[in-house]
Amino acid sequence: HVQLVESGGGSVQAGGSLKLACEQSGSTYNRGSMGWFRQAPGKEREAVAVLLTGTYITAYSDSVKGRFFVSQDGPKNTLHLQMNNLKPEDTAKYYCAAGPRLSGGNLLRADKYNYWGQGTQVTVS
């Protein structure tokens, strides 16, 4: 079983930055792909940024390319999401997710991920 705990959310003015972190524990099985997804009220959960564990392979949604950066570091392979030039439309609850090794378009599909954190709220005004 994999446990994921997000932190780093908060409120920020448009143009500001935030950095989210996702601490992970448990089985390393099914953690070949890890990433960030978000869900705003009344909207479906959407991919933000994902990466293949242990590689530099990443994928981003078009809405955040060039502004958000996903990375993984530290002895516990903490997953990070650096969010720059935040916009009001970035307001959502952000979730960390883990799943098997994925490729192509599957990387950005929420239904391919098996484990989810509880989420952290990001509000941009």
PDB file of C-alpha atoms in Angstrom:
ATOM      1  CA  HIS A   1       0.000   0.000   0.000  1.00  0.00           C
ATOM      2  CA  VAL A   2       1.204   3.521  -0.823  1.00  0.00           C
ATOM      3  CA  GLN A   3       0.507   6.555   1.337  1.00  0.00           C
ATOM      4  CA  LEU A   4       0.774  10.072  -0.027  1.00  0.00           C
ATOM      5  CA  VAL A   5       0.616  13.287   2.006  1.00  0.00           C
ATOM      6  CA  GLU A   6       0.570  16.702   0.353  1.00  0.00           C
ATOM      7  CA  SER A   7       1.676  19.997   1.862  1.00  0.00           C
ATOM      8  CA  GLY A   8       2.495  23.543   0.787  1.00  0.00           C
ATOM      9  CA  GLY A   9      -0.868  24.819  -0.371  1.00  0.00           C
ATOM     10  CA  GLY A  10      -2.200  28.213   0.596  1.00  0.00           C
ATOM     11  CA  SER A  11      -3.473  31.540  -0.647  1.00  0.00           C
ATOM     12  CA  VAL A  12      -1.438  33.752  -2.933  1.00  0.00           C
ATOM     13  CA  GLN A  13      -1.967  36.751  -5.176  1.00  0.00           C
ATOM     14  CA  ALA A  14      -1.911  36.403  -8.932  1.00  0.00           C
ATOM     15  CA  GLY A  15       1.650  36.347 -10.209  1.00  0.00           C
ATOM     16  CA  GLY A  16       2.949  34.753  -7.036  1.00  0.00           C
ATOM     17  CA  SER A  17       4.530  31.353  -6.456  1.00  0.00           C
ATOM     18  CA  LEU A  18       3.942  28.301  -4.303  1.00  0.00           C
ATOM     19  CA  LYS A  19       5.755  25.008  -3.944  1.00  0.00           C
ATOM     20  CA  LEU A  20       3.852  21.849  -3.115  1.00  0.00           C
ATOM     21  CA  ALA A  21       5.409  18.721  -1.635  1.00  0.00           C
ATOM     22  CA  CYS A  22       4.191  15.134  -1.550  1.00  0.00           C
ATOM     23  CA  GLU A  23       5.687  12.800   1.013  1.00  0.00           C
ATOM     24  CA  GLN A  24       5.322   9.164   0.152  1.00  0.00           C
ATOM     25  CA  SER A  25       5.610   5.952   2.132  1.00  0.00           C
ATOM     26  CA  GLY A  26       4.746   2.318   1.804  1.00  0.00           C
ATOM     27  CA  SER A  27       5.341  -0.099  -1.027  1.00  0.00           C
ATOM     28  CA  THR A  28       7.445   1.064  -3.954  1.00  0.00           C
ATOM     29  CA  TYR A  29       5.281  -1.090  -6.175  1.00  0.00           C
ATOM     30  CA  ASN A  30       2.975   0.968  -8.386  1.00  0.00           C
ATOM     31  CA  ARG A  31       4.969   4.165  -7.985  1.00  0.00           C
ATOM     32  CA  GLY A  32       6.518   4.104 -11.433  1.00  0.00           C
ATOM     33  CA  SER A  33       4.578   7.244 -12.342  1.00  0.00           C
ATOM     34  CA  MET A  34       3.873  10.089  -9.957  1.00  0.00           C
ATOM     35  CA  GLY A  35       2.252  13.400 -10.479  1.00  0.00           C
ATOM     36  CA  TRP A  36      -0.029  16.231  -9.569  1.00  0.00           C
ATOM     37  CA  PHE A  37      -3.653  16.622 -10.463  1.00  0.00           C
ATOM     38  CA  ARG A  38      -6.144  19.311  -9.500  1.00  0.00           C
ATOM     39  CA  GLN A  39      -9.862  19.703  -9.137  1.00  0.00           C
ATOM     40  CA  ALA A  40     -11.806  22.937  -8.919  1.00  0.00           C
ATOM     41  CA  PRO A  41     -15.390  23.055  -7.610  1.00  0.00           C
ATOM     42  CA  GLY A  42     -17.830  21.799 -10.227  1.00  0.00           C
ATOM     43  CA  LYS A  43     -15.065  20.596 -12.532  1.00  0.00           C
ATOM     44  CA  GLU A  44     -13.478  17.257 -13.294  1.00  0.00           C
ATOM     45  CA  ARG A  45     -10.093  16.319 -11.922  1.00  0.00           C
ATOM     46  CA  GLU A  46      -7.394  17.225 -14.415  1.00  0.00           C
ATOM     47  CA  ALA A  47      -3.725  16.466 -14.817  1.00  0.00           C
ATOM     48  CA  VAL A  48      -1.215  19.172 -14.005  1.00  0.00           C
ATOM     49  CA  ALA A  49       2.248  17.606 -14.153  1.00  0.00           C
ATOM     50  CA  VAL A  50       3.608  14.088 -13.926  1.00  0.00           C
ATOM     51  CA  LEU A  51       6.941  12.314 -14.072  1.00  0.00           C
ATOM     52  CA  LEU A  52       8.348   8.830 -14.381  1.00  0.00           C
ATOM     53  CA  THR A  53      10.089   7.972 -11.112  1.00  0.00           C
ATOM     54  CA  GLY A  54      13.876   7.898 -11.383  1.00  0.00           C
ATOM     55  CA  THR A  55      13.910   9.613 -14.785  1.00  0.00           C
ATOM     56  CA  TYR A  56      13.764  13.102 -16.230  1.00  0.00           C
ATOM     57  CA  ILE A  57      10.680  12.250 -18.235  1.00  0.00           C
ATOM     58  CA  THR A  58       7.862  14.643 -17.457  1.00  0.00           C
ATOM     59  CA  ALA A  59       4.556  15.697 -18.939  1.00  0.00           C
ATOM     60  CA  TYR A  60       2.516  18.845 -18.363  1.00  0.00           C
ATOM     61  CA  SER A  61      -0.938  20.054 -19.199  1.00  0.00           C
ATOM     62  CA  ASP A  62      -0.939  22.882 -21.733  1.00  0.00           C
ATOM     63  CA  SER A  63      -2.408  25.281 -19.179  1.00  0.00           C
ATOM     64  CA  VAL A  64       0.659  25.122 -16.912  1.00  0.00           C
ATOM     65  CA  LYS A  65       3.556  24.578 -19.338  1.00  0.00           C
ATOM     66  CA  GLY A  66       6.348  27.025 -18.684  1.00  0.00           C
ATOM     67  CA  ARG A  67       4.923  28.035 -15.289  1.00  0.00           C
ATOM     68  CA  PHE A  68       4.857  24.799 -13.257  1.00  0.00           C
ATOM     69  CA  PHE A  69       7.721  22.364 -12.748  1.00  0.00           C
ATOM     70  CA  VAL A  70       7.543  18.864 -11.271  1.00  0.00           C
ATOM     71  CA  SER A  71      10.538  17.225  -9.622  1.00  0.00           C
ATOM     72  CA  GLN A  72      11.471  14.477  -7.217  1.00  0.00           C
ATOM     73  CA  ASP A  73      14.366  14.541  -4.750  1.00  0.00           C
ATOM     74  CA  GLY A  74      15.639  13.616  -1.334  1.00  0.00           C
ATOM     75  CA  PRO A  75      16.144  10.254   0.368  1.00  0.00           C
ATOM     76  CA  LYS A  76      12.414   9.651   0.351  1.00  0.00           C
ATOM     77  CA  ASN A  77      11.896  10.783  -3.237  1.00  0.00           C
ATOM     78  CA  THR A  78       9.628  13.619  -2.194  1.00  0.00           C
ATOM     79  CA  LEU A  79       7.576  14.869  -5.125  1.00  0.00           C
ATOM     80  CA  HIS A  80       7.487  18.637  -5.633  1.00  0.00           C
ATOM     81  CA  LEU A  81       5.467  21.009  -7.755  1.00  0.00           C
ATOM     82  CA  GLN A  82       6.933  24.471  -8.195  1.00  0.00           C
ATOM     83  CA  MET A  83       4.167  26.805  -9.329  1.00  0.00           C
ATOM     84  CA  ASN A  84       5.149  30.208 -10.698  1.00  0.00           C
ATOM     85  CA  ASN A  85       3.154  33.086 -12.143  1.00  0.00           C
ATOM     86  CA  LEU A  86       0.001  31.721 -10.581  1.00  0.00           C
ATOM     87  CA  LYS A  87      -3.333  32.741 -12.061  1.00  0.00           C
ATOM     88  CA  PRO A  88      -6.828  32.787 -10.536  1.00  0.00           C
ATOM     89  CA  GLU A  89      -7.764  29.869 -12.805  1.00  0.00           C
ATOM     90  CA  ASP A  90      -5.122  27.772 -11.007  1.00  0.00           C
ATOM     91  CA  THR A  91      -7.334  27.832  -7.914  1.00  0.00           C
ATOM     92  CA  ALA A  92      -8.175  24.225  -7.044  1.00  0.00           C
ATOM     93  CA  LYS A  93      -7.440  21.397  -4.683  1.00  0.00           C
ATOM     94  CA  TYR A  94      -4.185  19.782  -5.734  1.00  0.00           C
ATOM     95  CA  TYR A  95      -3.685  16.042  -5.358  1.00  0.00           C
ATOM     96  CA  CYS A  96      -0.585  13.899  -5.446  1.00  0.00           C
ATOM     97  CA  ALA A  97      -0.998  10.569  -7.221  1.00  0.00           C
ATOM     98  CA  ALA A  98       1.025   7.420  -7.833  1.00  0.00           C
ATOM     99  CA  GLY A  99       0.555   4.688 -10.361  1.00  0.00           C
ATOM    100  CA  PRO A 100       2.339   2.097 -12.515  1.00  0.00           C
ATOM    101  CA  ARG A 101       4.879   2.959 -15.186  1.00  0.00           C
ATOM    102  CA  LEU A 102       2.872   4.759 -17.848  1.00  0.00           C
ATOM    103  CA  SER A 103       3.679   6.159 -21.248  1.00  0.00           C
ATOM    104  CA  GLY A 104       2.313   8.486 -23.870  1.00  0.00           C
ATOM    105  CA  GLY A 105      -1.103   9.930 -23.280  1.00  0.00           C
ATOM    106  CA  ASN A 106      -1.726   7.634 -20.317  1.00  0.00           C
ATOM    107  CA  LEU A 107       0.674   9.718 -18.225  1.00  0.00           C
ATOM    108  CA  LEU A 108      -1.889  12.485 -17.913  1.00  0.00           C
ATOM    109  CA  ARG A 109      -4.932  10.274 -17.309  1.00  0.00           C
ATOM    110  CA  ALA A 110      -6.182  10.374 -13.738  1.00  0.00           C
ATOM    111  CA  ASP A 111      -7.895   6.989 -14.068  1.00  0.00           C
ATOM    112  CA  LYS A 112      -4.517   5.309 -14.582  1.00  0.00           C
ATOM    113  CA  TYR A 113      -3.309   6.245 -11.091  1.00  0.00           C
ATOM    114  CA  ASN A 114      -3.963   3.924  -8.172  1.00  0.00           C
ATOM    115  CA  TYR A 115      -3.055   5.961  -5.111  1.00  0.00           C
ATOM    116  CA  TRP A 116      -4.073   9.454  -4.107  1.00  0.00           C
ATOM    117  CA  GLY A 117      -3.335  11.862  -1.307  1.00  0.00           C
ATOM    118  CA  GLN A 118      -5.976  13.892   0.520  1.00  0.00           C
ATOM    119  CA  GLY A 119      -5.147  17.056  -1.402  1.00  0.00           C
ATOM    120  CA  THR A 120      -4.015  20.563  -0.522  1.00  0.00           C
ATOM    121  CA  GLN A 121      -5.922  23.721  -1.399  1.00  0.00           C
ATOM    122  CA  VAL A 122      -4.383  26.404  -3.598  1.00  0.00           C
ATOM    123  CA  THR A 123      -6.235  29.704  -3.889  1.00  0.00           C
ATOM    124  CA  VAL A 124      -5.095  32.475  -6.215  1.00  0.00           C
ATOM    125  CA  SER A 125      -6.755  35.881  -6.065  1.00  0.00           C
TER     126      SER A 125
END
